PDB file of C-alpha atoms in Angstrom:
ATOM      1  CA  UNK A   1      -6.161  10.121 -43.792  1.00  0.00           C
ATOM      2  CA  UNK A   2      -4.738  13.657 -43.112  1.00  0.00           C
ATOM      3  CA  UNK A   3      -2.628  15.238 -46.298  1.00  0.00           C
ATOM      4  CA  UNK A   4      -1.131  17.746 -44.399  1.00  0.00           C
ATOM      5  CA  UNK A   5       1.508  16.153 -43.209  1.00  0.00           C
ATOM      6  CA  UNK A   6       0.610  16.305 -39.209  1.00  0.00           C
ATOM      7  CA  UNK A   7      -0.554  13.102 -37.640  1.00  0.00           C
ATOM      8  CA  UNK A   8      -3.932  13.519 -36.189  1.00  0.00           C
ATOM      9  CA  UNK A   9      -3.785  13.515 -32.216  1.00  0.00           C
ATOM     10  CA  UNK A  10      -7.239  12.362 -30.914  1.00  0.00           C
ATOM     11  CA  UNK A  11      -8.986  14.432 -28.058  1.00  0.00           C
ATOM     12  CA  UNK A  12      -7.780  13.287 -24.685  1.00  0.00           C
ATOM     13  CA  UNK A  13      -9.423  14.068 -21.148  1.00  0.00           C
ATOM     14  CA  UNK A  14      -8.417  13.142 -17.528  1.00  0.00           C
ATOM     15  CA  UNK A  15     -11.294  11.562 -15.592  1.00  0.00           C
ATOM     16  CA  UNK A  16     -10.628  11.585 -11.642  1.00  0.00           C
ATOM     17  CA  UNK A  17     -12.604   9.675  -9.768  1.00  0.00           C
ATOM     18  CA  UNK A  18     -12.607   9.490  -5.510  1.00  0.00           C
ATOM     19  CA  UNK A  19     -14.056   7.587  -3.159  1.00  0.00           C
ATOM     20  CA  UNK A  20     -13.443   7.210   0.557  1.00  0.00           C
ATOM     21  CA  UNK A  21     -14.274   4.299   2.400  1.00  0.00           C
ATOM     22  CA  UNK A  22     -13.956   3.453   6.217  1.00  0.00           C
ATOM     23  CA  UNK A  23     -11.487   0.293   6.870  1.00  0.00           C
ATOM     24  CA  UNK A  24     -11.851  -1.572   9.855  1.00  0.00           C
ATOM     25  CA  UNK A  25      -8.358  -1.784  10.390  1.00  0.00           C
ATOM     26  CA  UNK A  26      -5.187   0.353  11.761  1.00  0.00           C
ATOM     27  CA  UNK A  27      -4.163   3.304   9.562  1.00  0.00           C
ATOM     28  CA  UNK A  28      -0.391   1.197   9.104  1.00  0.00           C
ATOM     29  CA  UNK A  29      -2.098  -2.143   8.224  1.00  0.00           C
ATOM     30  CA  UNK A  30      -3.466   0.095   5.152  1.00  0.00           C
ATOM     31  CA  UNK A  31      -0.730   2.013   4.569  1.00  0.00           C
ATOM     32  CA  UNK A  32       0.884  -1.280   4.381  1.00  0.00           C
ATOM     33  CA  UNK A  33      -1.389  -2.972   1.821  1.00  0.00           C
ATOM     34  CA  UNK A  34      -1.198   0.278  -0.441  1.00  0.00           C
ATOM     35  CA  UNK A  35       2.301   0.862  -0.542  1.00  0.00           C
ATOM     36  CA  UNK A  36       4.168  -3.153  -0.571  1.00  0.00           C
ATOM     37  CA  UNK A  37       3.763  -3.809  -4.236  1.00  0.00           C
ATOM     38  CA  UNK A  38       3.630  -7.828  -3.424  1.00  0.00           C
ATOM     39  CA  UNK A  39       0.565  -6.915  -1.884  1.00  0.00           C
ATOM     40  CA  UNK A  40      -1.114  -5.774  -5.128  1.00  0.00           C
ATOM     41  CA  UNK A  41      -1.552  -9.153  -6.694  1.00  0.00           C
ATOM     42  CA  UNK A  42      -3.094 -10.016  -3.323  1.00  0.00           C
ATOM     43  CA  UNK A  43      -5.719  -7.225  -3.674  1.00  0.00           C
ATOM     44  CA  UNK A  44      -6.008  -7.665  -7.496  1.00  0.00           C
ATOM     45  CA  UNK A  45      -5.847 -11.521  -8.413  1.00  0.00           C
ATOM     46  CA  UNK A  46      -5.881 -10.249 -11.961  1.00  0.00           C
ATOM     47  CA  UNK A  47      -2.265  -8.251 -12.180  1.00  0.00           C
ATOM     48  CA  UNK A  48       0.955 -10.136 -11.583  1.00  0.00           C
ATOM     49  CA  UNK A  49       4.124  -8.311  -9.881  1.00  0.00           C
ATOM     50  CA  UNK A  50       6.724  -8.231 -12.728  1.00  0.00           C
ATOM     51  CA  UNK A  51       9.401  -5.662 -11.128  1.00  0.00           C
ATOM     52  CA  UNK A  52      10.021  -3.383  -8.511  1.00  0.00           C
ATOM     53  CA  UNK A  53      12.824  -1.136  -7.132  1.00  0.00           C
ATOM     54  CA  UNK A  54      13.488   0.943  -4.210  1.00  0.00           C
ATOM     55  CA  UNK A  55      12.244   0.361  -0.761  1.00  0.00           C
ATOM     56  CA  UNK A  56       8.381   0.449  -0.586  1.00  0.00           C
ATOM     57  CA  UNK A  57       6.589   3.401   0.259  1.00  0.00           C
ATOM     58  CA  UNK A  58       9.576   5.281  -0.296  1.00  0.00           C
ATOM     59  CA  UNK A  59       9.729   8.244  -2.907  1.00  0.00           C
ATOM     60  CA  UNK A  60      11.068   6.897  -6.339  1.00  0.00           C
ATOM     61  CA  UNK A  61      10.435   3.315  -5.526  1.00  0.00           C
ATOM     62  CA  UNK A  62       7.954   2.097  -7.627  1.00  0.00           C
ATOM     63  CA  UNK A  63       6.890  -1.918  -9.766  1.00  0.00           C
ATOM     64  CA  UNK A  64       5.936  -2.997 -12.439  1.00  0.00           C
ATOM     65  CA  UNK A  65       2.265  -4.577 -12.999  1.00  0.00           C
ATOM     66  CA  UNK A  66       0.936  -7.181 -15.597  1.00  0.00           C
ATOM     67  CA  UNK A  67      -2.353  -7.725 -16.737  1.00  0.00           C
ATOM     68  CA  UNK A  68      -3.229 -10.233 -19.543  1.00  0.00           C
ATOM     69  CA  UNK A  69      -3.973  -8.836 -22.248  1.00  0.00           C
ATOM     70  CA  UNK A  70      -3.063  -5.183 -21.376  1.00  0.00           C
ATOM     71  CA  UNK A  71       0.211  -3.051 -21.925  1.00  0.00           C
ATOM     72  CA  UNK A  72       2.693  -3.319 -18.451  1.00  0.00           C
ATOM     73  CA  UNK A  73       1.768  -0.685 -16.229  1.00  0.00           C
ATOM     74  CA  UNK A  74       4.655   1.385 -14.083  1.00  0.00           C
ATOM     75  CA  UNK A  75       3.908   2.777 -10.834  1.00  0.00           C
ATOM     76  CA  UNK A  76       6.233   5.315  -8.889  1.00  0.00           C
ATOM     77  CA  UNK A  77       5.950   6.929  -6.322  1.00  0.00           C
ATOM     78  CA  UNK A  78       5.912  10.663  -6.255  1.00  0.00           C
ATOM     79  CA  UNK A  79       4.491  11.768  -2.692  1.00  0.00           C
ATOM     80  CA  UNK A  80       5.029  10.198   0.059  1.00  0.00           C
ATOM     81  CA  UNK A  81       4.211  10.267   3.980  1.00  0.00           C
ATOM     82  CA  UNK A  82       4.506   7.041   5.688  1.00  0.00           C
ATOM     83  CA  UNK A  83       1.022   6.246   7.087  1.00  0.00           C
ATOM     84  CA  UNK A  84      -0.848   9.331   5.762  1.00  0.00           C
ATOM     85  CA  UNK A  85      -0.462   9.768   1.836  1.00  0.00           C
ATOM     86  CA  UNK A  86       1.042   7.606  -1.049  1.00  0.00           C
ATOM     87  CA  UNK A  87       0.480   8.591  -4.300  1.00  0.00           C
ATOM     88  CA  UNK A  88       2.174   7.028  -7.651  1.00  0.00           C
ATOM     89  CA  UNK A  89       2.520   8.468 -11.066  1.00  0.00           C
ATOM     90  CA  UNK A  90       0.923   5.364 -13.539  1.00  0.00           C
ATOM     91  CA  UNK A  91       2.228   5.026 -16.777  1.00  0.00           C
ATOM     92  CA  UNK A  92       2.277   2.668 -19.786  1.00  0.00           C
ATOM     93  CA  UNK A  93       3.986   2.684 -23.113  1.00  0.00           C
ATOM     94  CA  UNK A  94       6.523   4.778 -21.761  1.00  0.00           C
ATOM     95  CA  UNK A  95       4.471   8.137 -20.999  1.00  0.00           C
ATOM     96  CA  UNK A  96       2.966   8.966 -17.850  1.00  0.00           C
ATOM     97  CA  UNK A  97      -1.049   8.548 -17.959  1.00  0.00           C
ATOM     98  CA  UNK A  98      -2.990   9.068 -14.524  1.00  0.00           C
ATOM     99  CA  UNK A  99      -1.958   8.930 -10.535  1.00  0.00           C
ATOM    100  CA  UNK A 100      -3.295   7.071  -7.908  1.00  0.00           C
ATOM    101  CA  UNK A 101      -3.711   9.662  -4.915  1.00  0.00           C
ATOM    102  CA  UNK A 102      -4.100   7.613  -1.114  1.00  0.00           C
ATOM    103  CA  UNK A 103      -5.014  10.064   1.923  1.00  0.00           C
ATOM    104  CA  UNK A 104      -5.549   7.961   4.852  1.00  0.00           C
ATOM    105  CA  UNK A 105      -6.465   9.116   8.699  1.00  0.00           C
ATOM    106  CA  UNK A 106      -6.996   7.119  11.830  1.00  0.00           C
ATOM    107  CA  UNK A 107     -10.748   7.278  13.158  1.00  0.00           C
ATOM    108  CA  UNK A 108     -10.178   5.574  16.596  1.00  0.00           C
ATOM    109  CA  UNK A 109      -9.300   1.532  16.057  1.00  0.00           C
ATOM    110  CA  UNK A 110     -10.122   2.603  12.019  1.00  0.00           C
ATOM    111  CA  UNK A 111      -8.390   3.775   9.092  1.00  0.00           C
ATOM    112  CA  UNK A 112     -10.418   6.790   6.709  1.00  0.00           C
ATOM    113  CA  UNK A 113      -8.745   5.885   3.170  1.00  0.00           C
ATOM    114  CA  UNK A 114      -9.541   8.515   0.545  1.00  0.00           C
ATOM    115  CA  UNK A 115      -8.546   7.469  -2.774  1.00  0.00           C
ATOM    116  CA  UNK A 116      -8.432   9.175  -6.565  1.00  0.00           C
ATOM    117  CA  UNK A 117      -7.331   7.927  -9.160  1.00  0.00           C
ATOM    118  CA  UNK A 118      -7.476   9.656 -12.419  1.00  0.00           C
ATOM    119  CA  UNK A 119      -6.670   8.505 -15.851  1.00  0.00           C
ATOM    120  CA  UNK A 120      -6.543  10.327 -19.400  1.00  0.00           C
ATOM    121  CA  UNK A 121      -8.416   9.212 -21.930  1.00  0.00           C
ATOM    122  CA  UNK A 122     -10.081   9.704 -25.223  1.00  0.00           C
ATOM    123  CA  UNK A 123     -12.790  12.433 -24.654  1.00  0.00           C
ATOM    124  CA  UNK A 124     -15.384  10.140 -26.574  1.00  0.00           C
ATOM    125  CA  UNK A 125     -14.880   7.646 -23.790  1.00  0.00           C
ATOM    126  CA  UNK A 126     -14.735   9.767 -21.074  1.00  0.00           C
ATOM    127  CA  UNK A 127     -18.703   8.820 -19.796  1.00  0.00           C
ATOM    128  CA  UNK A 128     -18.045   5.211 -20.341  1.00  0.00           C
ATOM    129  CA  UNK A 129     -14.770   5.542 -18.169  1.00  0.00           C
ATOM    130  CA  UNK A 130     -16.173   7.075 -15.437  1.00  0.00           C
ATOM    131  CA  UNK A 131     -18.951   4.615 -15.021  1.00  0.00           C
ATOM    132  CA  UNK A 132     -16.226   1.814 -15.455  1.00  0.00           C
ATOM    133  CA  UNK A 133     -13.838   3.782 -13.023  1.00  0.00           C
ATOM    134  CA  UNK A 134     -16.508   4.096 -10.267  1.00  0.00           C
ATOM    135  CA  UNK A 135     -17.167   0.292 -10.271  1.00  0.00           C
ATOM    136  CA  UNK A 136     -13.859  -0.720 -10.678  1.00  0.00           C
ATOM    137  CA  UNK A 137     -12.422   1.690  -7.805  1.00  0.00           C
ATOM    138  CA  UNK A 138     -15.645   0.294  -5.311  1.00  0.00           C
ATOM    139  CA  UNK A 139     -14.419  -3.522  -5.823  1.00  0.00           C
ATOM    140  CA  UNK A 140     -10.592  -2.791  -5.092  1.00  0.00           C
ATOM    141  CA  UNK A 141     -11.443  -0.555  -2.510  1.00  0.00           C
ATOM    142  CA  UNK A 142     -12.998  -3.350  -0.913  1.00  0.00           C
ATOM    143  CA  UNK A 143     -10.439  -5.518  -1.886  1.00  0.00           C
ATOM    144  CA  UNK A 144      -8.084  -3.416  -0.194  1.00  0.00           C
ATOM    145  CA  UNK A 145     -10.110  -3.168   3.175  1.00  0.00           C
ATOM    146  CA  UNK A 146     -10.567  -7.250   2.980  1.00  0.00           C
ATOM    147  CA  UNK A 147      -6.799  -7.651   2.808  1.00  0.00           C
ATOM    148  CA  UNK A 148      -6.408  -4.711   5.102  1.00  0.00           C
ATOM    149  CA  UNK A 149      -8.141  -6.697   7.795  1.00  0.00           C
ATOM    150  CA  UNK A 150      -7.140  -9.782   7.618  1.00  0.00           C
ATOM    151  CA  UNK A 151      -5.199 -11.060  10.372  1.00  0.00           C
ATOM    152  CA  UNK A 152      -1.541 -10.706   9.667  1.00  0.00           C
ATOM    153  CA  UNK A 153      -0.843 -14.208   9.014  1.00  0.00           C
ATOM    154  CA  UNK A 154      -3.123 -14.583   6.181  1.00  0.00           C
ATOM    155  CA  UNK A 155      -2.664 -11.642   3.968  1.00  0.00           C
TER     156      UNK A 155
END
């Protein structure tokens, strides 16, 4: 326990981590996916859609997501071009803590998705996060091309 009066503020880092993946689908059935937020329980059977305002994919719309066990995260969108980038600020606990960053490009019939995400945390975890982060970000990228692909009735 400090005696100095000044709380002690642990060490924080941001770890960024991109992949890009090619999605057999159009560039707007991605888009799509990435920017509905009743989509993301779709991709991520683990997170349930609590709120959202604004129209989707539009700057300053944003939702709410729930995870058990796991503070509500806020997503909002801060960049926006409609079939080409979407990326949200990501906070919890009231303070803004990573972005997701989308970049996606039409390869003939396919969509190019580049995605980063980045996250602070505690420096001492910073290894263990990006080992996390890289698995985590390959199974909802796949996710996302899955759902991406799917014909449009079953999505």
């Amino acid at each position: 326990m400090r005696t100095d009066g000044f709380a002690r503020v642990p060490a924080v880092s941001v770890v960024s981590i991109t992949r890009e993946i090619r999605i057999n689908a159009p560039t707007m059935a991605v888009w799509s996916v990435l920017s509905t937020p009743s989509q993301q329980p779709v991709v991520e059977p683990r997170v349930h859609l609590v709120s959202e305002w604004g129209e989707p994919g539009t700057l300053d719309s944003g939702y709410e997501l729930a995870m058990r066990g796991r503070p509500t995260m806020r997503l909002q969108v801060t960049d926006v071009v409609p079939g080409e980038r979407h990326v949200v600020a990501v906070s919890w606990n009231g303070r803004t803590r990573g972005s997701q960053d989308a970049r996606l490009r039409a390869d003939g019939a396919d969509c190019i998705l580049t995605y980063t995400f980045s996250v602070e945390v505690p420096l001492a975890l910073r290894p263990i996060q990006r080992a996390f982060g890289n698995r985590q970000l390959g199974r909802w990228l796949d996710a996302v091309a899955h759902v991406s692909s799917a014909p449009h009735g079953s999505r």
